[in-house]
């Protein structure tokens, strides 16, 4: 297929975004999680790394929400206002759903296995991120990176992009996948 290399690279790149979201939040690797004010990195930071008691979603719930759905997401994140500012205490199930979906979407897209399901999950998360943090986008009245990623993810499903630079071709030949094409 013409452009197969580019579609494979697009799939892997977007998959890496999801996988990295999981890794950085799980281990506080110093990108959005674990970086101190002086710029140094506190790997596995207590109270920041998910595996060390931190909530991977509390920061977004407390500081990044905006738009018409802000109240809904604040309720989900159990946000309360204090004299020091907003404090989020999301339920454990919210953190688990977020982290497991970031991991599984990332692995699916990077490997090319179950690309349709992974891409659909990615589209759902892009819609959640858009409605939670980007209505209306800062630099364009309608389109931001979440919308573009969702469109690319839809394209990945339309062309079965797991076959390109991935294990999707092998995966599609498995009898269970042939019986249940949704697993492609």
PDB file of C-alpha atoms in Angstrom:
ATOM      1  CA  UNK A   1       0.000   0.000   0.000  1.00  0.00           C
ATOM      2  CA  UNK A   2       1.215   3.450  -0.855  1.00  0.00           C
ATOM      3  CA  UNK A   3       2.070   5.328   2.333  1.00  0.00           C
ATOM      4  CA  UNK A   4       2.242   2.163   4.446  1.00  0.00           C
ATOM      5  CA  UNK A   5       5.501   3.247   6.079  1.00  0.00           C
ATOM      6  CA  UNK A   6       3.992   6.590   7.079  1.00  0.00           C
ATOM      7  CA  UNK A   7       0.839   4.987   8.503  1.00  0.00           C
ATOM      8  CA  UNK A   8       2.987   2.542  10.451  1.00  0.00           C
ATOM      9  CA  UNK A   9       5.088   5.387  11.834  1.00  0.00           C
ATOM     10  CA  UNK A  10       1.947   7.377  12.705  1.00  0.00           C
ATOM     11  CA  UNK A  11       0.527   4.370  14.577  1.00  0.00           C
ATOM     12  CA  UNK A  12       3.737   3.767  16.497  1.00  0.00           C
ATOM     13  CA  UNK A  13       4.160   7.472  17.299  1.00  0.00           C
ATOM     14  CA  UNK A  14       0.661   7.919  18.679  1.00  0.00           C
ATOM     15  CA  UNK A  15       0.980   4.617  20.515  1.00  0.00           C
ATOM     16  CA  UNK A  16       4.174   5.867  22.126  1.00  0.00           C
ATOM     17  CA  UNK A  17       2.309   8.974  23.373  1.00  0.00           C
ATOM     18  CA  UNK A  18      -0.145   6.731  25.225  1.00  0.00           C
ATOM     19  CA  UNK A  19       2.521   4.316  26.451  1.00  0.00           C
ATOM     20  CA  UNK A  20       4.696   7.179  27.681  1.00  0.00           C
ATOM     21  CA  UNK A  21       1.726   8.702  29.550  1.00  0.00           C
ATOM     22  CA  UNK A  22       1.498   5.403  31.427  1.00  0.00           C
ATOM     23  CA  UNK A  23       5.242   5.079  32.079  1.00  0.00           C
ATOM     24  CA  UNK A  24       5.778   8.671  33.225  1.00  0.00           C
ATOM     25  CA  UNK A  25       2.759   8.643  35.543  1.00  0.00           C
ATOM     26  CA  UNK A  26       3.604   5.183  36.906  1.00  0.00           C
ATOM     27  CA  UNK A  27       7.279   5.850  37.647  1.00  0.00           C
ATOM     28  CA  UNK A  28       7.601   9.683  37.800  1.00  0.00           C
ATOM     29  CA  UNK A  29      10.230   9.785  35.061  1.00  0.00           C
ATOM     30  CA  UNK A  30      10.541  13.564  35.097  1.00  0.00           C
ATOM     31  CA  UNK A  31       8.415  14.798  32.243  1.00  0.00           C
ATOM     32  CA  UNK A  32       4.937  15.628  33.462  1.00  0.00           C
ATOM     33  CA  UNK A  33       5.547  13.727  36.704  1.00  0.00           C
ATOM     34  CA  UNK A  34       8.549  13.799  39.061  1.00  0.00           C
ATOM     35  CA  UNK A  35      10.247  17.042  37.991  1.00  0.00           C
ATOM     36  CA  UNK A  36      11.049  19.342  40.901  1.00  0.00           C
ATOM     37  CA  UNK A  37      10.869  23.147  40.778  1.00  0.00           C
ATOM     38  CA  UNK A  38      14.666  23.440  40.390  1.00  0.00           C
ATOM     39  CA  UNK A  39      14.518  21.172  37.321  1.00  0.00           C
ATOM     40  CA  UNK A  40      15.971  18.049  38.906  1.00  0.00           C
ATOM     41  CA  UNK A  41      14.122  14.776  38.580  1.00  0.00           C
ATOM     42  CA  UNK A  42      12.975  12.735  41.557  1.00  0.00           C
ATOM     43  CA  UNK A  43      12.443   9.327  39.952  1.00  0.00           C
ATOM     44  CA  UNK A  44       9.731   7.268  41.653  1.00  0.00           C
ATOM     45  CA  UNK A  45       8.853  10.388  43.678  1.00  0.00           C
ATOM     46  CA  UNK A  46       6.745   9.634  46.739  1.00  0.00           C
ATOM     47  CA  UNK A  47       3.268  11.014  46.217  1.00  0.00           C
ATOM     48  CA  UNK A  48       3.881  11.584  42.491  1.00  0.00           C
ATOM     49  CA  UNK A  49       4.667   8.198  40.960  1.00  0.00           C
ATOM     50  CA  UNK A  50       1.531   6.070  40.789  1.00  0.00           C
ATOM     51  CA  UNK A  51       3.530   3.127  42.118  1.00  0.00           C
ATOM     52  CA  UNK A  52       4.581   5.269  45.087  1.00  0.00           C
ATOM     53  CA  UNK A  53       1.196   6.612  46.180  1.00  0.00           C
ATOM     54  CA  UNK A  54       0.607   9.374  43.626  1.00  0.00           C
ATOM     55  CA  UNK A  55      -2.568   9.895  41.638  1.00  0.00           C
ATOM     56  CA  UNK A  56      -1.970  10.051  37.883  1.00  0.00           C
ATOM     57  CA  UNK A  57      -5.152  12.084  37.378  1.00  0.00           C
ATOM     58  CA  UNK A  58      -5.259  14.479  40.354  1.00  0.00           C
ATOM     59  CA  UNK A  59      -3.242  17.236  38.662  1.00  0.00           C
ATOM     60  CA  UNK A  60      -5.528  17.405  35.648  1.00  0.00           C
ATOM     61  CA  UNK A  61      -8.642  17.355  37.806  1.00  0.00           C
ATOM     62  CA  UNK A  62      -7.294  20.113  40.070  1.00  0.00           C
ATOM     63  CA  UNK A  63      -5.644  22.455  37.553  1.00  0.00           C
ATOM     64  CA  UNK A  64      -6.328  21.722  33.883  1.00  0.00           C
ATOM     65  CA  UNK A  65     -10.107  21.533  33.590  1.00  0.00           C
ATOM     66  CA  UNK A  66     -11.984  24.212  31.687  1.00  0.00           C
ATOM     67  CA  UNK A  67     -14.995  24.645  29.479  1.00  0.00           C
ATOM     68  CA  UNK A  68     -18.646  23.696  29.807  1.00  0.00           C
ATOM     69  CA  UNK A  69     -17.932  20.216  31.218  1.00  0.00           C
ATOM     70  CA  UNK A  70     -15.589  21.420  33.971  1.00  0.00           C
ATOM     71  CA  UNK A  71     -18.164  20.797  36.715  1.00  0.00           C
ATOM     72  CA  UNK A  72     -18.806  17.254  35.533  1.00  0.00           C
ATOM     73  CA  UNK A  73     -15.113  16.382  35.503  1.00  0.00           C
ATOM     74  CA  UNK A  74     -14.549  18.098  38.867  1.00  0.00           C
ATOM     75  CA  UNK A  75     -17.294  15.889  40.315  1.00  0.00           C
ATOM     76  CA  UNK A  76     -15.634  12.768  38.862  1.00  0.00           C
ATOM     77  CA  UNK A  77     -12.265  13.896  40.264  1.00  0.00           C
ATOM     78  CA  UNK A  78     -13.748  14.779  43.662  1.00  0.00           C
ATOM     79  CA  UNK A  79     -12.339  18.328  43.485  1.00  0.00           C
ATOM     80  CA  UNK A  80     -12.771  20.584  46.508  1.00  0.00           C
ATOM     81  CA  UNK A  81     -11.753  24.206  46.858  1.00  0.00           C
ATOM     82  CA  UNK A  82      -9.455  25.143  49.736  1.00  0.00           C
ATOM     83  CA  UNK A  83      -7.732  28.374  50.745  1.00  0.00           C
ATOM     84  CA  UNK A  84      -4.627  27.080  48.936  1.00  0.00           C
ATOM     85  CA  UNK A  85      -6.554  26.298  45.751  1.00  0.00           C
ATOM     86  CA  UNK A  86      -8.296  23.282  44.258  1.00  0.00           C
ATOM     87  CA  UNK A  87      -7.539  19.826  45.638  1.00  0.00           C
ATOM     88  CA  UNK A  88      -8.471  16.691  43.703  1.00  0.00           C
ATOM     89  CA  UNK A  89      -8.939  13.331  45.336  1.00  0.00           C
ATOM     90  CA  UNK A  90     -10.087  11.106  42.471  1.00  0.00           C
ATOM     91  CA  UNK A  91     -11.467   7.682  43.326  1.00  0.00           C
ATOM     92  CA  UNK A  92      -9.052   4.792  42.809  1.00  0.00           C
ATOM     93  CA  UNK A  93     -11.130   3.388  39.947  1.00  0.00           C
ATOM     94  CA  UNK A  94     -10.549   6.587  37.938  1.00  0.00           C
ATOM     95  CA  UNK A  95      -6.769   6.243  38.272  1.00  0.00           C
ATOM     96  CA  UNK A  96      -6.926   2.527  37.425  1.00  0.00           C
ATOM     97  CA  UNK A  97      -9.091   3.063  34.336  1.00  0.00           C
ATOM     98  CA  UNK A  98      -6.809   5.859  33.142  1.00  0.00           C
ATOM     99  CA  UNK A  99      -3.567   3.952  33.704  1.00  0.00           C
ATOM    100  CA  UNK A 100      -4.702   0.604  32.325  1.00  0.00           C
ATOM    101  CA  UNK A 101      -6.188   2.213  29.243  1.00  0.00           C
ATOM    102  CA  UNK A 102      -3.016   4.261  28.603  1.00  0.00           C
ATOM    103  CA  UNK A 103      -0.956   1.063  28.902  1.00  0.00           C
ATOM    104  CA  UNK A 104      -3.204  -1.116  26.740  1.00  0.00           C
ATOM    105  CA  UNK A 105      -3.822   1.531  24.071  1.00  0.00           C
ATOM    106  CA  UNK A 106      -0.095   2.255  23.924  1.00  0.00           C
ATOM    107  CA  UNK A 107       0.917  -1.401  23.679  1.00  0.00           C
ATOM    108  CA  UNK A 108      -1.763  -2.136  21.081  1.00  0.00           C
ATOM    109  CA  UNK A 109      -0.776   0.747  18.838  1.00  0.00           C
ATOM    110  CA  UNK A 110       2.993   0.319  19.188  1.00  0.00           C
ATOM    111  CA  UNK A 111       2.837  -3.426  18.502  1.00  0.00           C
ATOM    112  CA  UNK A 112       0.112  -3.326  15.849  1.00  0.00           C
ATOM    113  CA  UNK A 113      -1.930  -5.932  17.756  1.00  0.00           C
ATOM    114  CA  UNK A 114      -5.626  -5.217  18.315  1.00  0.00           C
ATOM    115  CA  UNK A 115      -5.130  -1.892  16.568  1.00  0.00           C
ATOM    116  CA  UNK A 116      -8.840  -1.289  16.014  1.00  0.00           C
ATOM    117  CA  UNK A 117      -9.707  -1.654  19.688  1.00  0.00           C
ATOM    118  CA  UNK A 118      -6.664   0.370  20.756  1.00  0.00           C
ATOM    119  CA  UNK A 119      -7.444   3.138  18.262  1.00  0.00           C
ATOM    120  CA  UNK A 120     -11.084   3.229  19.355  1.00  0.00           C
ATOM    121  CA  UNK A 121      -9.939   3.554  22.975  1.00  0.00           C
ATOM    122  CA  UNK A 122      -7.608   6.340  21.906  1.00  0.00           C
ATOM    123  CA  UNK A 123     -10.457   8.159  20.160  1.00  0.00           C
ATOM    124  CA  UNK A 124     -12.568   7.901  23.333  1.00  0.00           C
ATOM    125  CA  UNK A 125      -9.726   9.373  25.409  1.00  0.00           C
ATOM    126  CA  UNK A 126      -9.152  12.168  22.891  1.00  0.00           C
ATOM    127  CA  UNK A 127     -12.850  13.072  23.212  1.00  0.00           C
ATOM    128  CA  UNK A 128     -12.548  13.039  27.011  1.00  0.00           C
ATOM    129  CA  UNK A 129      -9.381  15.168  26.965  1.00  0.00           C
ATOM    130  CA  UNK A 130     -10.944  17.600  24.488  1.00  0.00           C
ATOM    131  CA  UNK A 131     -14.145  18.064  26.480  1.00  0.00           C
ATOM    132  CA  UNK A 132     -12.226  18.292  29.767  1.00  0.00           C
ATOM    133  CA  UNK A 133      -9.413  20.662  28.820  1.00  0.00           C
ATOM    134  CA  UNK A 134      -9.712  22.083  25.323  1.00  0.00           C
ATOM    135  CA  UNK A 135     -13.169  23.520  24.668  1.00  0.00           C
ATOM    136  CA  UNK A 136     -12.542  25.918  23.097  1.00  0.00           C
ATOM    137  CA  UNK A 137      -8.976  25.408  21.872  1.00  0.00           C
ATOM    138  CA  UNK A 138      -6.508  28.155  22.639  1.00  0.00           C
ATOM    139  CA  UNK A 139      -5.092  28.688  19.152  1.00  0.00           C
ATOM    140  CA  UNK A 140      -7.973  27.673  16.887  1.00  0.00           C
ATOM    141  CA  UNK A 141     -11.715  27.971  17.442  1.00  0.00           C
ATOM    142  CA  UNK A 142     -12.417  24.252  16.816  1.00  0.00           C
ATOM    143  CA  UNK A 143      -9.386  22.066  16.143  1.00  0.00           C
ATOM    144  CA  UNK A 144      -6.602  21.173  18.537  1.00  0.00           C
ATOM    145  CA  UNK A 145      -4.200  18.259  18.858  1.00  0.00           C
ATOM    146  CA  UNK A 146      -6.875  16.013  20.403  1.00  0.00           C
ATOM    147  CA  UNK A 147      -9.071  16.379  17.317  1.00  0.00           C
ATOM    148  CA  UNK A 148      -6.143  15.716  14.966  1.00  0.00           C
ATOM    149  CA  UNK A 149      -5.073  12.622  16.941  1.00  0.00           C
ATOM    150  CA  UNK A 150      -8.663  11.313  16.883  1.00  0.00           C
ATOM    151  CA  UNK A 151      -8.815  11.723  13.097  1.00  0.00           C
ATOM    152  CA  UNK A 152      -5.476   9.941  12.636  1.00  0.00           C
ATOM    153  CA  UNK A 153      -6.611   7.149  14.975  1.00  0.00           C
ATOM    154  CA  UNK A 154      -9.778   6.736  12.894  1.00  0.00           C
ATOM    155  CA  UNK A 155      -7.586   6.529   9.786  1.00  0.00           C
ATOM    156  CA  UNK A 156      -5.465   3.840  11.436  1.00  0.00           C
ATOM    157  CA  UNK A 157      -8.546   1.675  11.910  1.00  0.00           C
ATOM    158  CA  UNK A 158      -9.778   2.285   8.368  1.00  0.00           C
ATOM    159  CA  UNK A 159      -6.599   0.914   6.776  1.00  0.00           C
ATOM    160  CA  UNK A 160      -5.704  -1.766   9.348  1.00  0.00           C
ATOM    161  CA  UNK A 161      -2.454   0.029  10.089  1.00  0.00           C
ATOM    162  CA  UNK A 162      -1.265  -2.693  12.469  1.00  0.00           C
ATOM    163  CA  UNK A 163       0.056  -4.554   9.409  1.00  0.00           C
ATOM    164  CA  UNK A 164       2.608  -1.850   8.668  1.00  0.00           C
ATOM    165  CA  UNK A 165       5.742  -1.929  10.823  1.00  0.00           C
ATOM    166  CA  UNK A 166       3.903  -4.055  13.343  1.00  0.00           C
ATOM    167  CA  UNK A 167       2.687  -7.492  14.288  1.00  0.00           C
ATOM    168  CA  UNK A 168      -0.785  -6.914  12.852  1.00  0.00           C
ATOM    169  CA  UNK A 169      -0.229  -9.084   9.761  1.00  0.00           C
ATOM    170  CA  UNK A 170       0.704 -12.061  11.919  1.00  0.00           C
ATOM    171  CA  UNK A 171      -2.059 -11.264  14.414  1.00  0.00           C
ATOM    172  CA  UNK A 172      -4.731 -11.128  11.676  1.00  0.00           C
ATOM    173  CA  UNK A 173      -3.857 -14.690  10.567  1.00  0.00           C
ATOM    174  CA  UNK A 174      -4.611 -16.195  13.977  1.00  0.00           C
ATOM    175  CA  UNK A 175      -7.805 -18.306  13.892  1.00  0.00           C
ATOM    176  CA  UNK A 176      -9.458 -16.448  16.775  1.00  0.00           C
ATOM    177  CA  UNK A 177      -8.889 -13.101  15.049  1.00  0.00           C
ATOM    178  CA  UNK A 178     -10.249 -14.471  11.773  1.00  0.00           C
ATOM    179  CA  UNK A 179     -13.382 -15.616  13.616  1.00  0.00           C
ATOM    180  CA  UNK A 180     -13.674 -12.277  15.457  1.00  0.00           C
ATOM    181  CA  UNK A 181     -12.466  -9.478  13.131  1.00  0.00           C
ATOM    182  CA  UNK A 182     -13.102  -6.860  15.830  1.00  0.00           C
ATOM    183  CA  UNK A 183      -9.827  -8.105  17.350  1.00  0.00           C
ATOM    184  CA  UNK A 184      -7.810  -6.846  14.361  1.00  0.00           C
TER     185      UNK A 184
END
